[in-house]
Amino acid sequence: MLTDKELDQLLTQSAKRHKAEADITANVMRTVNRDLRRKRLIKWAKLLGICFGLPLAMVLYFFACKTAVSALNMQPQLSAVCIVLPTITLGVLIARQLRHFHPEM
Amino acid sequence: MLQKKDIELIREVLDDDNGRAFETLMKRYTAQVYGVALTIMKDEDNAKEVVQMAFIQAYRQLDSWRGENFGAWVTIIAKHIALRLLEKEKRRQTEPIDENTDEQAEEYDEQREQRLQNLEQAIEQLPEQDRKIIQWHYYRKIPLKDIAERLNQTENNIKVRVFRIRDKLKKLISSC
């Protein structure tokens, strides 16, 4: 049978152990929450990128095409071909991106 | 209250991640993993570090978890980390190894570990209110007077109860 002193020692050690376990949990959860914040930030950045970045890129692209076509003084038919072909390619690429887009990934 | 199964908690972590589910899992298995880490590292601070690293690694690789026992999985991760750290330490060691292992050995005592486990088991076997009294008084250092107030009893009453609970604990530990 344990003595009172031994039981006291054991309870003190056990309390210390519980404290260590609580410290571990707190430290790990700090890292986990940091990871979660980063994940959430990436998720929103991706969403904003898709919602605003893509349309902005399209606008910039059309503006650049228009500027180039007018600077080169191309015939209207040739200009149309020059704009339509890359636009279709870009459209296909964007559609593919959107199809596979998932904010969690 | 019915406890959620590990798999449900892990699904929660993976689907609707708010950290709380993982914290529940951690609380469930920290003691087990810490015990193993301590057995290998033979030092409390290093064991703590190993357990932290193991849980962080488990969290980051949770999608590679294949449905086995979560505690056992984290324990294996912790073992690998502990052995790797020991290996690294051994390579880094410039002083004679024996001196250091003697010093570390004092921090880990198998018999003490066994007794601590027995104590935990004994506390688990106590009725809920007795368990609370022990946890409040010895783990959270709440004075007996405050415990008496919380439970609407006199301080003397609580003192007697603590004395009886201690007696019960001693018997339970000895019978383990």
Coordinates of C-alpha atoms in Angstrom, one line a residue:
Chain A
M1 CA 0.0 0.0 0.0
L2 CA 1.2 3.5 -0.9
T3 CA 2.1 6.0 1.9
D4 CA 0.6 9.5 2.0
K5 CA 3.9 10.9 0.9
E6 CA 4.1 8.6 -2.1
L7 CA 0.6 9.4 -3.1
D8 CA 1.3 13.2 -2.8
Q9 CA 4.4 12.7 -5.0
L10 CA 2.5 10.8 -7.5
L11 CA -0.3 13.4 -7.6
T12 CA 2.2 16.2 -8.0
Q13 CA 3.9 14.3 -10.9
S14 CA 0.6 13.6 -12.5
A15 CA -0.4 17.3 -12.2
K16 CA 2.9 18.2 -13.9
R17 CA 2.3 15.6 -16.6
H18 CA -1.2 17.1 -17.2
K19 CA 0.3 20.5 -17.4
A20 CA 2.9 19.3 -20.0
E21 CA 0.1 17.7 -22.0
A22 CA -1.9 20.9 -21.9
D23 CA 1.2 22.8 -23.1
I24 CA 1.7 20.4 -26.0
T25 CA -1.9 20.8 -27.0
A26 CA -1.7 24.6 -26.8
N27 CA 1.5 24.7 -28.8
V28 CA 0.2 22.3 -31.5
M29 CA -3.0 24.2 -31.8
R30 CA -1.2 27.4 -32.3
T31 CA 0.6 25.9 -35.3
V32 CA -2.7 24.3 -36.5
N33 CA -4.5 27.6 -36.3
R34 CA -1.7 29.3 -38.1
D35 CA -1.9 26.7 -40.9
L36 CA -5.7 27.2 -41.0
R37 CA -5.4 30.9 -41.3
R38 CA -2.9 30.5 -44.1
K39 CA -5.1 28.0 -45.9
R40 CA -8.1 30.4 -45.6
L41 CA -6.0 33.3 -46.9
I42 CA -4.9 31.2 -49.9
K43 CA -8.6 30.1 -50.5
W44 CA -9.8 33.7 -50.6
A45 CA -6.8 34.9 -52.7
K46 CA -7.7 32.2 -55.2
L47 CA -11.4 33.1 -55.2
L48 CA -10.6 36.8 -55.7
G49 CA -8.0 36.0 -58.4
I50 CA -10.7 34.0 -60.3
C51 CA -13.5 36.6 -59.7
F52 CA -11.5 39.8 -60.4
G53 CA -8.1 38.8 -61.7
L54 CA -9.3 36.9 -64.7
P55 CA -11.8 39.6 -65.9
L56 CA -9.0 42.1 -65.4
A57 CA -6.6 40.0 -67.4
M58 CA -9.2 39.7 -70.1
V59 CA -9.8 43.5 -70.2
L60 CA -6.0 44.1 -70.3
Y61 CA -5.6 41.6 -73.1
F62 CA -8.3 43.1 -75.3
F63 CA -7.0 46.6 -74.7
A64 CA -3.5 45.4 -75.7
C65 CA -4.9 43.7 -78.8
K66 CA -6.8 46.8 -79.8
T67 CA -3.8 49.0 -79.2
A68 CA -1.6 46.7 -81.3
V69 CA -4.1 46.4 -84.1
S70 CA -4.6 50.2 -84.3
A71 CA -0.8 50.8 -84.1
L72 CA -0.1 48.4 -86.9
N73 CA -2.9 49.8 -89.1
M74 CA -4.2 46.3 -90.1
Q75 CA -7.1 45.6 -92.4
P76 CA -10.3 44.9 -90.4
Q77 CA -10.5 41.2 -91.4
L78 CA -6.9 40.5 -90.5
S79 CA -7.4 42.4 -87.2
A80 CA -10.4 40.3 -86.4
V81 CA -8.5 37.1 -87.1
C82 CA -5.6 38.3 -85.0
I83 CA -7.9 39.0 -82.0
V84 CA -10.3 36.1 -82.4
L85 CA -7.7 33.3 -82.6
P86 CA -5.8 34.1 -79.4
T87 CA -9.1 34.9 -77.7
I88 CA -10.5 31.5 -78.4
T89 CA -7.3 29.9 -77.1
L90 CA -7.4 32.1 -74.0
G91 CA -11.1 31.3 -73.5
V92 CA -10.4 27.5 -73.7
L93 CA -7.6 27.9 -71.1
I94 CA -9.8 29.9 -68.8
A95 CA -12.7 27.5 -69.1
R96 CA -10.4 24.7 -68.2
Q97 CA -9.2 26.6 -65.2
L98 CA -12.7 27.3 -64.0
R99 CA -13.8 23.7 -64.5
H100 CA -11.1 22.5 -62.2
F101 CA -11.3 25.4 -59.8
H102 CA -12.0 24.6 -56.2
P103 CA -11.2 27.1 -53.5
E104 CA -10.2 24.4 -51.0
M105 CA -7.5 23.1 -53.2
Chain B
M1 CA -22.5 12.6 -23.8
L2 CA -21.6 10.2 -26.5
Q3 CA -18.0 10.6 -27.7
K4 CA -17.4 11.1 -31.4
K5 CA -15.4 8.4 -33.1
D6 CA -11.9 9.2 -34.4
I7 CA -13.0 8.8 -37.9
E8 CA -15.8 11.3 -37.5
L9 CA -13.5 13.8 -36.0
I10 CA -10.9 13.3 -38.8
R11 CA -13.6 13.8 -41.4
E12 CA -14.5 17.0 -39.6
V13 CA -10.9 18.2 -39.7
L14 CA -10.7 17.4 -43.4
D15 CA -14.1 18.7 -44.5
D16 CA -15.0 21.6 -42.2
D17 CA -11.7 22.6 -40.7
N18 CA -12.0 24.8 -37.7
G19 CA -9.3 23.2 -35.5
R20 CA -11.7 22.1 -32.8
A21 CA -12.0 18.5 -34.0
F22 CA -8.3 18.1 -34.1
E23 CA -8.0 19.5 -30.6
T24 CA -10.4 16.9 -29.4
L25 CA -8.3 14.2 -31.1
M26 CA -5.2 15.6 -29.5
K27 CA -6.6 15.6 -26.0
R28 CA -7.6 12.0 -26.6
Y29 CA -4.1 10.8 -27.5
T30 CA -1.5 13.2 -26.1
A31 CA -1.0 11.1 -23.0
Q32 CA -0.4 7.9 -24.9
V33 CA 2.0 9.5 -27.4
Y34 CA 3.8 11.4 -24.7
G35 CA 4.3 8.2 -22.7
V36 CA 5.9 6.5 -25.7
A37 CA 8.0 9.6 -26.6
L38 CA 9.3 9.7 -23.0
T39 CA 10.2 6.0 -23.1
I40 CA 12.4 6.7 -26.1
M41 CA 13.8 10.2 -25.3
K42 CA 14.1 9.7 -21.6
D43 CA 13.8 13.4 -21.1
E44 CA 10.6 15.4 -20.6
D45 CA 11.5 18.4 -22.6
N46 CA 12.6 16.4 -25.6
A47 CA 9.6 14.1 -25.3
K48 CA 7.3 17.2 -25.4
E49 CA 9.0 18.4 -28.5
V50 CA 8.6 15.0 -30.2
V51 CA 4.9 14.9 -29.4
Q52 CA 4.4 18.4 -30.7
M53 CA 6.2 17.6 -33.9
A54 CA 4.3 14.3 -34.3
F55 CA 0.9 15.9 -34.0
I56 CA 1.8 18.8 -36.3
Q57 CA 3.1 16.2 -38.9
A58 CA -0.1 14.2 -38.4
Y59 CA -2.2 17.2 -39.0
R60 CA -0.4 18.2 -42.1
Q61 CA -0.5 14.7 -43.5
L62 CA -4.0 13.9 -42.3
D63 CA -5.2 13.2 -45.9
S64 CA -2.7 10.3 -46.0
W65 CA -4.3 8.6 -42.9
R66 CA -5.7 5.3 -44.0
G67 CA -8.4 4.7 -41.4
E68 CA -6.3 2.8 -38.9
N69 CA -6.3 3.7 -35.2
F70 CA -5.4 7.4 -35.0
G71 CA -3.6 7.1 -31.7
A72 CA -1.4 4.3 -33.0
W73 CA -0.7 6.2 -36.2
V74 CA 0.5 9.3 -34.3
T75 CA 2.5 7.1 -32.0
I76 CA 4.3 5.6 -34.9
I77 CA 5.0 9.1 -36.3
A78 CA 6.3 10.1 -32.9
K79 CA 8.5 7.0 -32.6
H80 CA 10.1 7.9 -36.0
I81 CA 10.7 11.5 -35.0
A82 CA 12.1 10.4 -31.7
L83 CA 14.5 7.9 -33.2
R84 CA 15.6 10.4 -35.8
L85 CA 16.3 13.0 -33.2
L86 CA 18.2 10.5 -31.1
E87 CA 20.2 9.6 -34.2
K88 CA 20.9 13.2 -34.9
E89 CA 21.9 13.8 -31.3
K90 CA 24.3 10.8 -31.3
R91 CA 26.0 12.1 -34.4
R92 CA 26.3 15.6 -33.0
Q93 CA 27.6 14.3 -29.7
T94 CA 31.2 15.3 -29.0
E95 CA 31.4 14.4 -25.4
P96 CA 31.5 10.8 -24.1
I97 CA 28.0 9.4 -24.6
D98 CA 27.9 7.6 -21.3
E99 CA 28.0 10.7 -19.2
N100 CA 25.0 12.2 -20.9
T101 CA 22.9 9.0 -20.9
D102 CA 23.4 8.7 -17.1
E103 CA 22.2 12.3 -16.7
Q104 CA 19.2 11.7 -18.9
A105 CA 18.3 8.4 -17.3
E106 CA 17.5 10.1 -14.1
E107 CA 14.6 11.9 -15.7
Y108 CA 12.9 8.8 -16.8
D109 CA 11.8 6.1 -14.4
E110 CA 9.8 3.1 -15.7
Q111 CA 8.4 2.3 -12.3
R112 CA 7.2 5.9 -11.9
E113 CA 5.6 5.8 -15.3
Q114 CA 3.8 2.6 -14.4
R115 CA 2.6 4.2 -11.1
L116 CA 1.5 7.3 -12.9
Q117 CA -0.6 5.2 -15.3
N118 CA -2.1 3.3 -12.4
L119 CA -3.0 6.6 -10.7
E120 CA -4.7 7.8 -13.9
Q121 CA -6.6 4.6 -14.1
A122 CA -7.5 4.8 -10.4
I123 CA -8.8 8.4 -10.8
E124 CA -10.9 7.3 -13.8
Q125 CA -12.5 4.7 -11.6
L126 CA -13.7 7.2 -9.0
P127 CA -17.3 8.5 -9.0
E128 CA -17.6 11.7 -11.0
Q129 CA -17.8 14.1 -8.1
D130 CA -14.8 12.5 -6.3
R131 CA -12.8 12.7 -9.6
K132 CA -13.7 16.4 -9.9
I133 CA -12.6 17.1 -6.3
I134 CA -9.2 15.5 -7.0
Q135 CA -8.8 17.3 -10.3
W136 CA -9.7 20.6 -8.9
H137 CA -7.6 20.3 -5.8
Y138 CA -4.5 18.6 -7.0
Y139 CA -4.4 19.5 -10.7
R140 CA -5.9 22.9 -10.8
K141 CA -4.7 23.9 -7.3
I142 CA -8.1 25.1 -6.2
P143 CA -8.2 25.5 -2.4
L144 CA -10.5 23.2 -0.4
K145 CA -12.5 26.2 0.8
D146 CA -13.4 27.2 -2.8
I147 CA -14.3 23.6 -3.7
A148 CA -16.6 23.5 -0.7
E149 CA -18.3 26.6 -1.9
R150 CA -18.7 25.2 -5.4
L151 CA -20.3 22.0 -4.1
N152 CA -22.3 23.7 -1.4
Q153 CA -20.6 21.9 1.4
T154 CA -18.6 22.8 4.4
E155 CA -14.8 22.9 4.2
N156 CA -14.5 20.2 6.8
N157 CA -16.8 18.0 4.8
I158 CA -14.6 18.3 1.8
K159 CA -11.5 17.6 3.9
V160 CA -13.0 14.4 5.1
R161 CA -14.0 13.5 1.5
V162 CA -10.5 14.2 0.2
F163 CA -9.1 12.0 3.0
R164 CA -11.5 9.2 2.0
I165 CA -10.8 9.6 -1.7
R166 CA -7.1 9.5 -1.1
D167 CA -7.6 6.3 0.8
K168 CA -9.6 4.8 -2.0
L169 CA -6.9 5.9 -4.5
K170 CA -4.2 4.2 -2.5
K171 CA -6.2 1.0 -2.5
L172 CA -6.9 1.2 -6.2
I173 CA -3.3 1.9 -7.1
S174 CA -2.1 -1.0 -5.0
S175 CA -4.5 -3.3 -6.6
C176 CA -3.5 -2.3 -10.2

